[in-house]
Amino acid sequence: MGTEAVEIMKSNGLQVDFHLISNQKMENSFWFEEEIDDDLKWSFALNSVLHEGTSEYQNIVLLDTKHFGKALVIDGKMQSAEADEFIYHECLIHPALLSHPCPKTVFIMGGGEGSAARECLKHKAIEKVVMCDIDKEVVDFCRKYLTANHEAFNHKKLNLVINDAKAELLEREDKFDIIVGDLADPVEGGPCYQLYTKSFYEQILKPRLNDNGIFVTQAGPAGIYTHKVVFTSIYNTLRQVFKYVVAYTAHVPSFADTWGWVMASDLPLLLIQAEEMDKRIEERTGGDLFYLNGASFLSSTVMNKTVSHSLLKETHVYTEEDARFIHGHGIAYRG
Amino acid sequence: MGTEAVEIMKSNGLQVDFHLISNQKMENSFWFEEEIDDDLKWSFALNSVLHEGTSEYQNIVLLDTKHFGKALVIDGKMQSAEADEFIYHECLIHPALLSHPCPKTVFIMGGGEGSAARECLKHKAIEKVVMCDIDKEVVDFCRKYLTANHEAFNHKKLNLVINDAKAELLEREDKFDIIVGDLADPVEGGPCYQLYTKSFYEQILKPRLNDNGIFVTQAGPAGIYTHKVVFTSIYNTLRQVFKYVVAYTAHVPSFADTWGWVMASDLPLLLIQAEEMDKRIEERTGGDLFYLNGASFLSSTVMNKTVSHSLLKETHVYTEEDARFIHGHGIAYRG
Amino acid sequence: MGTEAVEIMKSNGLQVDFHLISNQKMENSFWFEEEIDDDLKWSFALNSVLHEGTSEYQNIVLLDTKHFGKALVIDGKMQSAEADEFIYHECLIHPALLSHPCPKTVFIMGGGEGSAARECLKHKAIEKVVMCDIDKEVVDFCRKYLTANHEAFNHKKLNLVINDAKAELLEREDKFDIIVGDLADPVEGGPCYQLYTKSFYEQILKPRLNDNGIFVTQAGPAGIYTHKVVFTSIYNTLRQVFKYVVAYTAHVPSFADTWGWVMASDLPLLLIQAEEMDKRIEERTGGDLFYLNGASFLSSTVMNKTVSHSLLKETHVYTEEDARFIHGHGIAYRG
Amino acid sequence: MGTEAVEIMKSNGLQVDFHLISNQKMENSFWFEEEIDDDLKWSFALNSVLHEGTSEYQNIVLLDTKHFGKALVIDGKMQSAEADEFIYHECLIHPALLSHPCPKTVFIMGGGEGSAARECLKHKAIEKVVMCDIDKEVVDFCRKYLTANHEAFNHKKLNLVINDAKAELLEREDKFDIIVGDLADPVEGGPCYQLYTKSFYEQILKPRLNDNGIFVTQAGPAGIYTHKVVFTSIYNTLRQVFKYVVAYTAHVPSFADTWGWVMASDLPLLLIQAEEMDKRIEERTGGDLFYLNGASFLSSTVMNKTVSHSLLKETHVYTEEDARFIHGHGIAYRG
């Protein structure tokens, strides 16, 4: 992580307190290797392994990487890195909240890392953020060790629930302005793929949205060779359930790929201009964003020719019987 | 390289004739390791090393990687990969040619790989492409082994010159509609940084452009943490010399980063709309692009908040006395 | 491979003509990774991949490694490296030939690399060396590219047969003073394990040995934690068939382990003293060895407490019904 | 670390209480890479990083490796691994103690890990072991975390001194039966090379040995291509100072090399037979060794032809003005 990264993190209000145990003598002997694919590896030199933990569901580690700062690794897969998690989380949260005329309540499916809640809570008018994660140990680990999210975890507007998101939505009777899917990618054999199906969206999720509510979900890798894995299917599935659906992407360096998100509503989206969006960012959050502004969000909804074409031509719809999965080395869990 | 990649390559007209010598028994024993930075490695499993060569200036190897297809490696640094070089080369060539009302002549500084020329020659109205590369052995190697560029190397409109680009521009008296910088990044001690200075642009390059001519150059990495290395400086330097300057970026997966290009002219740029650009692509090239269309090009000129801000605030101007360099592990050579 | 290695190789009469294509600029970007075990890797920086080939049975590659010189890799596993193959091959051949009063004929099972034959042919009194390898392509590859073995491959005393060693021994009617097992380790599903069974030794191999003949075989890894995989079983199996059996070991650096061999005969072995063995080396070969002398051979038959104990206590006997295998990442082929 | 390794460790009385935090889902994402040489890497998959610490002199880490168990890493170099440190430490300690008629006092230069003291204390007749290590933090770290050495660290016969070994020997007036050099290899710029010089041995060390005392030191790598780095020089230097000098070697798997030790005395060494040595092991220690017995120790003093020859021909003598060093990637510290 270069000086500049640290600068951005600091100006970002994120605490930078690396445990720089290594000295110049032990340069780059420890590595964390991420298998991006069977034939492609992404290796991070480590300063140290800060914390480790296990839960009923998964293994969780907090690394101090030299290049990307602190990195959260769950079941051997990198979930987020201090240096660029703001790209992922700004893209996940703000487009939906800014597209909504006046969002007051948010329900986050997953999100145990706390960063999604942190971004929501930048909106001063928000009254309640429900974060519903299945894994108490992951939540406790992140609450304890991710200093950048301490304030969010302790925020009085945060309502933390340990439950399966599907079960929770079924049980609840309240509705939300925004529902956020900060879940693991659909992995074969994993529990999450049920939270990407048409029937889930239609029968369980949509009934918990207010009339002009917006749903947004992370939607997996969206690179020139990876966008057909799940991104286009998630987009097309949501098109079966909502009137207006917008996909957008951003390159997240620590993921070594371009990532995708999809926002959906029966309220027309993308009607506001860049200037209006900038104004809303200023008014609603005080301007505290680092990746997104109005112009760049609109730009992120326009993809290259190959990906645009694939989104238009996709016919697959996620159902319990016909799911698509990220095999093997995809991100196994998100939050 | 997945099936999909091969499909795109085939539909792309690029020949796919991997030398698949390895079988399932010898999986992933050979690796090419690229040091993206001292503390970050990018490792490609290899099927085979297809060809090797040396020149007065550098060492050149053609790899057959499993993930990105054939890859050209010069002095240990990956220059381009079959699977996604079209992103780099479409972005380098077409925005300038499409922004020009009627380009007939192109001068390419560097570009010995042949891909930049190949993209130029897709424009039917082009009358002459001068490719001026300093390294005959690299050019010969690419002509011989990069089957995707065979046609371009043999094209009657191609005028290949082995010379230093600066010397060549100084000697010539003809002018060009388009000049392309397909050069190595400015590396300390390397010869190329002189081709990024204000005085070079002003006194040597600009005099060889026709009145409404356009200059475009690759401009190094443009990621959230890498854009200040040289990208913003190249942009600001060109703003000292040309009235209109446009920067744009794209994520190139095999580079593990977002890349930048800068286009400059005294002719107003960015006046044409997406639809007009699509029309020109269809009319001028027959529509044979895979990454760019009108909308995605315009989108690529709008960057995220951090990078946009850095471009606006940059004050550094490249001069022979005050250059900025990609240290160590940058791409050491292009073309 | 340091200067010293090259010196030893040169004094060893082995031709050292590395294809030093790489220069200082491309340091250590190419690696060959050997999985010694699932959790242990051994990585060699490469100068180049010199040659590749395939056969009906396997894939074969000749690497130019920086540390160990040219290395032969079959199906992704390193078979022998120029810098230290003399350790393996001297230990395989000379103890048996030197223990025999006057060996004239040798039958090599496997050995297609040519190095075992090369060592045999150093004994001037040898009249015939039959090398019987199943894989013609491997033999042709090694004959063509392993310059150190050119002379052996062209030697008039060498009788090369392409056949399965078991079938060949069954068909032949001549007998031999020495039979050498230079075969792959017994790998599950591989063809070679049948050549390690009691019934093969008793019914097929022994009948082809002259009365005072000696059998010697490579016997897999013999390290403190690897010697029970197959080494002790091969030793114990041969004890069921021959009156005198001697096991010995040596550390082969490029294998990252201590290796084992077993010599067996009805002629008493180990009766000669170190001085007598040195005398025989001088008289029979002209003294042209680099690893073995009389004292070091005798020393190599005395193992550490743990391995000695395991050899004595081993009760497993290889039969077709009860074989032991080197799983996964063992050396898949030798010969 | 295979089941067998654990068995040996258990039978060895070493506590095996791995912190098996990882599960099958996160297989082999964490690696410790040891650069054996610039062009050769040795990589260990990790279960976890157990402890880290720093001292005035160095950085110290306790790893839990999958293959070799717990491993102590100082300044990025592996010092010893649970699975095979007994080979190194048995070879360091027992040959000298067993060659001595009746050793009662031992002085260990370095040895802060505690394993050298542990081996000494197996000899029931030993009355005093002085361990003199310069680095208090390393000693404290090992005392706290190396459970196999807990008993030794708490033993009433152990006399721990934190001091530079040279200064300590200069200051003391008592003499010892055995002095042990468990120091770092002589590394350029490191403090230890002064403890390998002729003048140190002659003027400082020898005066602190009783008349029939024995000095033994670790002597660096002793492989076919590494023995000339320091091993032969240390041997030859000691021959200038003592009447009887014996070198011996053993393959230590986790070092990926054969290692060397040198024992020196004015008392004739190697006079005892294997059987007598076995008897002494039984009588003096109760038989509690795993690598050495009488026969294997005698065997370890007989090296292969190349190394034997180098030992005989070595002419270099360590002096303060003419030292030899392990450059770069040697073991940087021992003890």
PDB file of C-alpha atoms in Angstrom, chain C residues 68-221:
ATOM      1  CA  PHE C  68      20.292 -26.972 -11.397  1.00  0.00           C
ATOM      2  CA  GLY C  69      21.054 -26.585 -15.108  1.00  0.00           C
ATOM      3  CA  LYS C  70      19.119 -28.567 -17.686  1.00  0.00           C
ATOM      4  CA  ALA C  71      16.295 -30.565 -16.147  1.00  0.00           C
ATOM      5  CA  LEU C  72      14.174 -33.307 -17.655  1.00  0.00           C
ATOM      6  CA  VAL C  73      10.513 -33.081 -16.681  1.00  0.00           C
ATOM      7  CA  ILE C  74       8.064 -35.846 -17.467  1.00  0.00           C
ATOM      8  CA  ASP C  75       4.364 -35.317 -16.858  1.00  0.00           C
ATOM      9  CA  GLY C  76       5.145 -32.289 -14.758  1.00  0.00           C
ATOM     10  CA  LYS C  77       7.587 -34.074 -12.462  1.00  0.00           C
ATOM     11  CA  MET C  78      11.305 -33.445 -12.479  1.00  0.00           C
ATOM     12  CA  GLN C  79      13.203 -36.598 -13.382  1.00  0.00           C
ATOM     13  CA  SER C  80      16.787 -35.460 -13.307  1.00  0.00           C
ATOM     14  CA  ALA C  81      18.813 -32.280 -13.320  1.00  0.00           C
ATOM     15  CA  GLU C  82      22.149 -31.777 -14.993  1.00  0.00           C
ATOM     16  CA  ALA C  83      23.732 -30.469 -11.799  1.00  0.00           C
ATOM     17  CA  ASP C  84      23.173 -33.544  -9.684  1.00  0.00           C
ATOM     18  CA  GLU C  85      21.884 -36.439 -11.775  1.00  0.00           C
ATOM     19  CA  PHE C  86      25.348 -37.929 -11.394  1.00  0.00           C
ATOM     20  CA  ILE C  87      24.543 -38.603  -7.736  1.00  0.00           C
ATOM     21  CA  TYR C  88      21.456 -40.606  -8.627  1.00  0.00           C
ATOM     22  CA  HIS C  89      23.056 -42.474 -11.519  1.00  0.00           C
ATOM     23  CA  GLU C  90      26.393 -43.241  -9.873  1.00  0.00           C
ATOM     24  CA  CYS C  91      24.503 -44.687  -6.899  1.00  0.00           C
ATOM     25  CA  LEU C  92      22.224 -46.681  -9.175  1.00  0.00           C
ATOM     26  CA  ILE C  93      24.969 -48.290 -11.260  1.00  0.00           C
ATOM     27  CA  HIS C  94      28.387 -48.518  -9.649  1.00  0.00           C
ATOM     28  CA  PRO C  95      27.771 -50.269  -6.321  1.00  0.00           C
ATOM     29  CA  ALA C  96      26.335 -53.299  -8.142  1.00  0.00           C
ATOM     30  CA  LEU C  97      28.973 -53.368 -10.872  1.00  0.00           C
ATOM     31  CA  LEU C  98      31.776 -52.906  -8.348  1.00  0.00           C
ATOM     32  CA  SER C  99      30.411 -55.573  -6.011  1.00  0.00           C
ATOM     33  CA  HIS C 100      30.404 -58.083  -8.856  1.00  0.00           C
ATOM     34  CA  PRO C 101      33.742 -59.805  -9.513  1.00  0.00           C
ATOM     35  CA  CYS C 102      33.616 -59.305 -13.263  1.00  0.00           C
ATOM     36  CA  PRO C 103      30.386 -57.964 -14.787  1.00  0.00           C
ATOM     37  CA  LYS C 104      30.113 -58.263 -18.566  1.00  0.00           C
ATOM     38  CA  THR C 105      26.408 -57.894 -19.307  1.00  0.00           C
ATOM     39  CA  VAL C 106      23.787 -55.480 -17.991  1.00  0.00           C
ATOM     40  CA  PHE C 107      20.050 -55.278 -18.545  1.00  0.00           C
ATOM     41  CA  ILE C 108      18.461 -51.912 -17.678  1.00  0.00           C
ATOM     42  CA  MET C 109      14.702 -51.863 -17.097  1.00  0.00           C
ATOM     43  CA  GLY C 110      13.663 -48.352 -18.117  1.00  0.00           C
ATOM     44  CA  GLY C 111      16.575 -45.953 -18.180  1.00  0.00           C
ATOM     45  CA  GLY C 112      15.473 -44.185 -21.378  1.00  0.00           C
ATOM     46  CA  GLU C 113      17.222 -40.996 -20.312  1.00  0.00           C
ATOM     47  CA  GLY C 114      20.512 -42.723 -21.165  1.00  0.00           C
ATOM     48  CA  SER C 115      22.373 -41.784 -18.002  1.00  0.00           C
ATOM     49  CA  ALA C 116      22.220 -45.273 -16.478  1.00  0.00           C
ATOM     50  CA  ALA C 117      23.719 -46.712 -19.673  1.00  0.00           C
ATOM     51  CA  ARG C 118      26.356 -43.954 -19.670  1.00  0.00           C
ATOM     52  CA  GLU C 119      27.490 -44.963 -16.194  1.00  0.00           C
ATOM     53  CA  CYS C 120      27.576 -48.677 -17.132  1.00  0.00           C
ATOM     54  CA  LEU C 121      29.685 -47.947 -20.179  1.00  0.00           C
ATOM     55  CA  LYS C 122      32.358 -46.341 -18.006  1.00  0.00           C
ATOM     56  CA  HIS C 123      33.263 -49.917 -17.049  1.00  0.00           C
ATOM     57  CA  LYS C 124      35.641 -50.932 -19.787  1.00  0.00           C
ATOM     58  CA  ALA C 125      35.107 -54.664 -19.384  1.00  0.00           C
ATOM     59  CA  ILE C 126      31.358 -54.410 -19.967  1.00  0.00           C
ATOM     60  CA  GLU C 127      30.480 -56.189 -23.213  1.00  0.00           C
ATOM     61  CA  LYS C 128      26.779 -55.526 -23.585  1.00  0.00           C
ATOM     62  CA  VAL C 129      24.256 -53.102 -22.103  1.00  0.00           C
ATOM     63  CA  VAL C 130      20.623 -53.788 -22.970  1.00  0.00           C
ATOM     64  CA  MET C 131      18.422 -50.773 -22.244  1.00  0.00           C
ATOM     65  CA  CYS C 132      14.744 -51.697 -22.392  1.00  0.00           C
ATOM     66  CA  ASP C 133      12.372 -48.748 -22.220  1.00  0.00           C
ATOM     67  CA  ILE C 134       8.702 -48.749 -23.116  1.00  0.00           C
ATOM     68  CA  ASP C 135       8.566 -45.201 -24.461  1.00  0.00           C
ATOM     69  CA  LYS C 136      10.278 -44.622 -27.795  1.00  0.00           C
ATOM     70  CA  GLU C 137       9.517 -40.913 -27.815  1.00  0.00           C
ATOM     71  CA  VAL C 138      11.194 -40.337 -24.467  1.00  0.00           C
ATOM     72  CA  VAL C 139      14.238 -42.250 -25.634  1.00  0.00           C
ATOM     73  CA  ASP C 140      14.366 -40.297 -28.895  1.00  0.00           C
ATOM     74  CA  PHE C 141      13.931 -37.017 -27.053  1.00  0.00           C
ATOM     75  CA  CYS C 142      16.766 -37.766 -24.644  1.00  0.00           C
ATOM     76  CA  ARG C 143      19.033 -39.116 -27.380  1.00  0.00           C
ATOM     77  CA  LYS C 144      18.517 -35.881 -29.274  1.00  0.00           C
ATOM     78  CA  TYR C 145      18.737 -33.319 -26.508  1.00  0.00           C
ATOM     79  CA  LEU C 146      20.754 -34.696 -23.573  1.00  0.00           C
ATOM     80  CA  THR C 147      24.199 -33.929 -24.882  1.00  0.00           C
ATOM     81  CA  ALA C 148      25.848 -35.548 -21.859  1.00  0.00           C
ATOM     82  CA  ASN C 149      24.520 -38.899 -23.047  1.00  0.00           C
ATOM     83  CA  HIS C 150      25.233 -38.623 -26.786  1.00  0.00           C
ATOM     84  CA  GLU C 151      28.245 -40.845 -26.576  1.00  0.00           C
ATOM     85  CA  ALA C 152      26.388 -43.513 -24.610  1.00  0.00           C
ATOM     86  CA  PHE C 153      23.450 -43.556 -27.020  1.00  0.00           C
ATOM     87  CA  ASN C 154      25.839 -44.069 -29.920  1.00  0.00           C
ATOM     88  CA  HIS C 155      27.999 -46.642 -28.153  1.00  0.00           C
ATOM     89  CA  LYS C 156      28.371 -49.903 -30.037  1.00  0.00           C
ATOM     90  CA  LYS C 157      27.931 -51.923 -26.828  1.00  0.00           C
ATOM     91  CA  LEU C 158      24.491 -50.383 -26.235  1.00  0.00           C
ATOM     92  CA  ASN C 159      21.570 -52.498 -27.308  1.00  0.00           C
ATOM     93  CA  LEU C 160      18.400 -50.408 -27.206  1.00  0.00           C
ATOM     94  CA  VAL C 161      15.045 -52.196 -27.056  1.00  0.00           C
ATOM     95  CA  ILE C 162      11.644 -50.515 -27.036  1.00  0.00           C
ATOM     96  CA  ASN C 163       9.449 -52.865 -25.066  1.00  0.00           C
ATOM     97  CA  ASP C 164       7.805 -53.394 -21.705  1.00  0.00           C
ATOM     98  CA  ALA C 165      10.605 -54.625 -19.427  1.00  0.00           C
ATOM     99  CA  LYS C 166       8.506 -57.474 -18.045  1.00  0.00           C
ATOM    100  CA  ALA C 167       7.535 -58.729 -21.504  1.00  0.00           C
ATOM    101  CA  GLU C 168      11.114 -58.404 -22.697  1.00  0.00           C
ATOM    102  CA  LEU C 169      12.554 -60.395 -19.783  1.00  0.00           C
ATOM    103  CA  LEU C 170       9.897 -63.070 -20.327  1.00  0.00           C
ATOM    104  CA  GLU C 171      10.770 -63.373 -24.007  1.00  0.00           C
ATOM    105  CA  ARG C 172      14.548 -63.388 -23.710  1.00  0.00           C
ATOM    106  CA  GLU C 173      16.637 -66.482 -23.087  1.00  0.00           C
ATOM    107  CA  ASP C 174      19.995 -64.856 -22.303  1.00  0.00           C
ATOM    108  CA  LYS C 175      21.080 -64.128 -18.774  1.00  0.00           C
ATOM    109  CA  PHE C 176      22.798 -61.061 -17.309  1.00  0.00           C
ATOM    110  CA  ASP C 177      25.414 -60.330 -14.677  1.00  0.00           C
ATOM    111  CA  ILE C 178      23.578 -57.222 -13.590  1.00  0.00           C
ATOM    112  CA  ILE C 179      19.942 -56.175 -13.889  1.00  0.00           C
ATOM    113  CA  VAL C 180      19.116 -52.542 -13.110  1.00  0.00           C
ATOM    114  CA  GLY C 181      15.684 -51.187 -12.190  1.00  0.00           C
ATOM    115  CA  ASP C 182      15.645 -47.568 -13.389  1.00  0.00           C
ATOM    116  CA  LEU C 183      11.867 -47.412 -13.393  1.00  0.00           C
ATOM    117  CA  ALA C 184       9.238 -45.025 -12.181  1.00  0.00           C
ATOM    118  CA  ASP C 185       8.242 -45.338  -8.553  1.00  0.00           C
ATOM    119  CA  PRO C 186       5.204 -47.540  -7.971  1.00  0.00           C
ATOM    120  CA  VAL C 187       2.357 -45.105  -8.526  1.00  0.00           C
ATOM    121  CA  GLU C 188      -1.262 -46.153  -8.190  1.00  0.00           C
ATOM    122  CA  GLY C 189      -2.749 -46.781 -11.589  1.00  0.00           C
ATOM    123  CA  GLY C 190       0.707 -46.679 -13.178  1.00  0.00           C
ATOM    124  CA  PRO C 191       2.138 -49.686 -14.998  1.00  0.00           C
ATOM    125  CA  CYS C 192       5.340 -49.862 -13.021  1.00  0.00           C
ATOM    126  CA  TYR C 193       4.184 -51.263  -9.726  1.00  0.00           C
ATOM    127  CA  GLN C 194       4.076 -54.776 -11.225  1.00  0.00           C
ATOM    128  CA  LEU C 195       7.824 -54.513 -11.645  1.00  0.00           C
ATOM    129  CA  TYR C 196       8.230 -54.205  -7.867  1.00  0.00           C
ATOM    130  CA  THR C 197       6.377 -57.373  -6.775  1.00  0.00           C
ATOM    131  CA  LYS C 198       7.765 -60.499  -5.197  1.00  0.00           C
ATOM    132  CA  SER C 199       6.389 -62.689  -7.972  1.00  0.00           C
ATOM    133  CA  PHE C 200       8.017 -60.546 -10.680  1.00  0.00           C
ATOM    134  CA  TYR C 201      11.371 -60.662  -8.913  1.00  0.00           C
ATOM    135  CA  GLU C 202      11.138 -64.385  -8.266  1.00  0.00           C
ATOM    136  CA  GLN C 203       9.643 -65.725 -11.454  1.00  0.00           C
ATOM    137  CA  ILE C 204      10.684 -63.308 -14.159  1.00  0.00           C
ATOM    138  CA  LEU C 205      13.691 -61.274 -13.094  1.00  0.00           C
ATOM    139  CA  LYS C 206      15.778 -63.730 -11.115  1.00  0.00           C
ATOM    140  CA  PRO C 207      15.747 -66.425 -13.844  1.00  0.00           C
ATOM    141  CA  ARG C 208      17.438 -63.906 -16.141  1.00  0.00           C
ATOM    142  CA  LEU C 209      20.305 -63.274 -13.711  1.00  0.00           C
ATOM    143  CA  ASN C 210      23.482 -65.345 -13.913  1.00  0.00           C
ATOM    144  CA  ASP C 211      24.320 -67.343 -10.817  1.00  0.00           C
ATOM    145  CA  ASN C 212      26.376 -64.679  -9.154  1.00  0.00           C
ATOM    146  CA  GLY C 213      24.351 -61.888 -10.701  1.00  0.00           C
ATOM    147  CA  ILE C 214      23.224 -58.770  -8.892  1.00  0.00           C
ATOM    148  CA  PHE C 215      19.953 -56.867  -9.139  1.00  0.00           C
ATOM    149  CA  VAL C 216      19.797 -53.210  -8.180  1.00  0.00           C
ATOM    150  CA  THR C 217      16.839 -50.866  -8.236  1.00  0.00           C
ATOM    151  CA  GLN C 218      16.063 -47.298  -7.400  1.00  0.00           C
ATOM    152  CA  ALA C 219      13.780 -47.486  -4.388  1.00  0.00           C
ATOM    153  CA  GLY C 220      12.103 -44.116  -3.972  1.00  0.00           C
ATOM    154  CA  PRO C 221      12.528 -41.439  -1.317  1.00  0.00           C
TER     155      PRO C 221
END
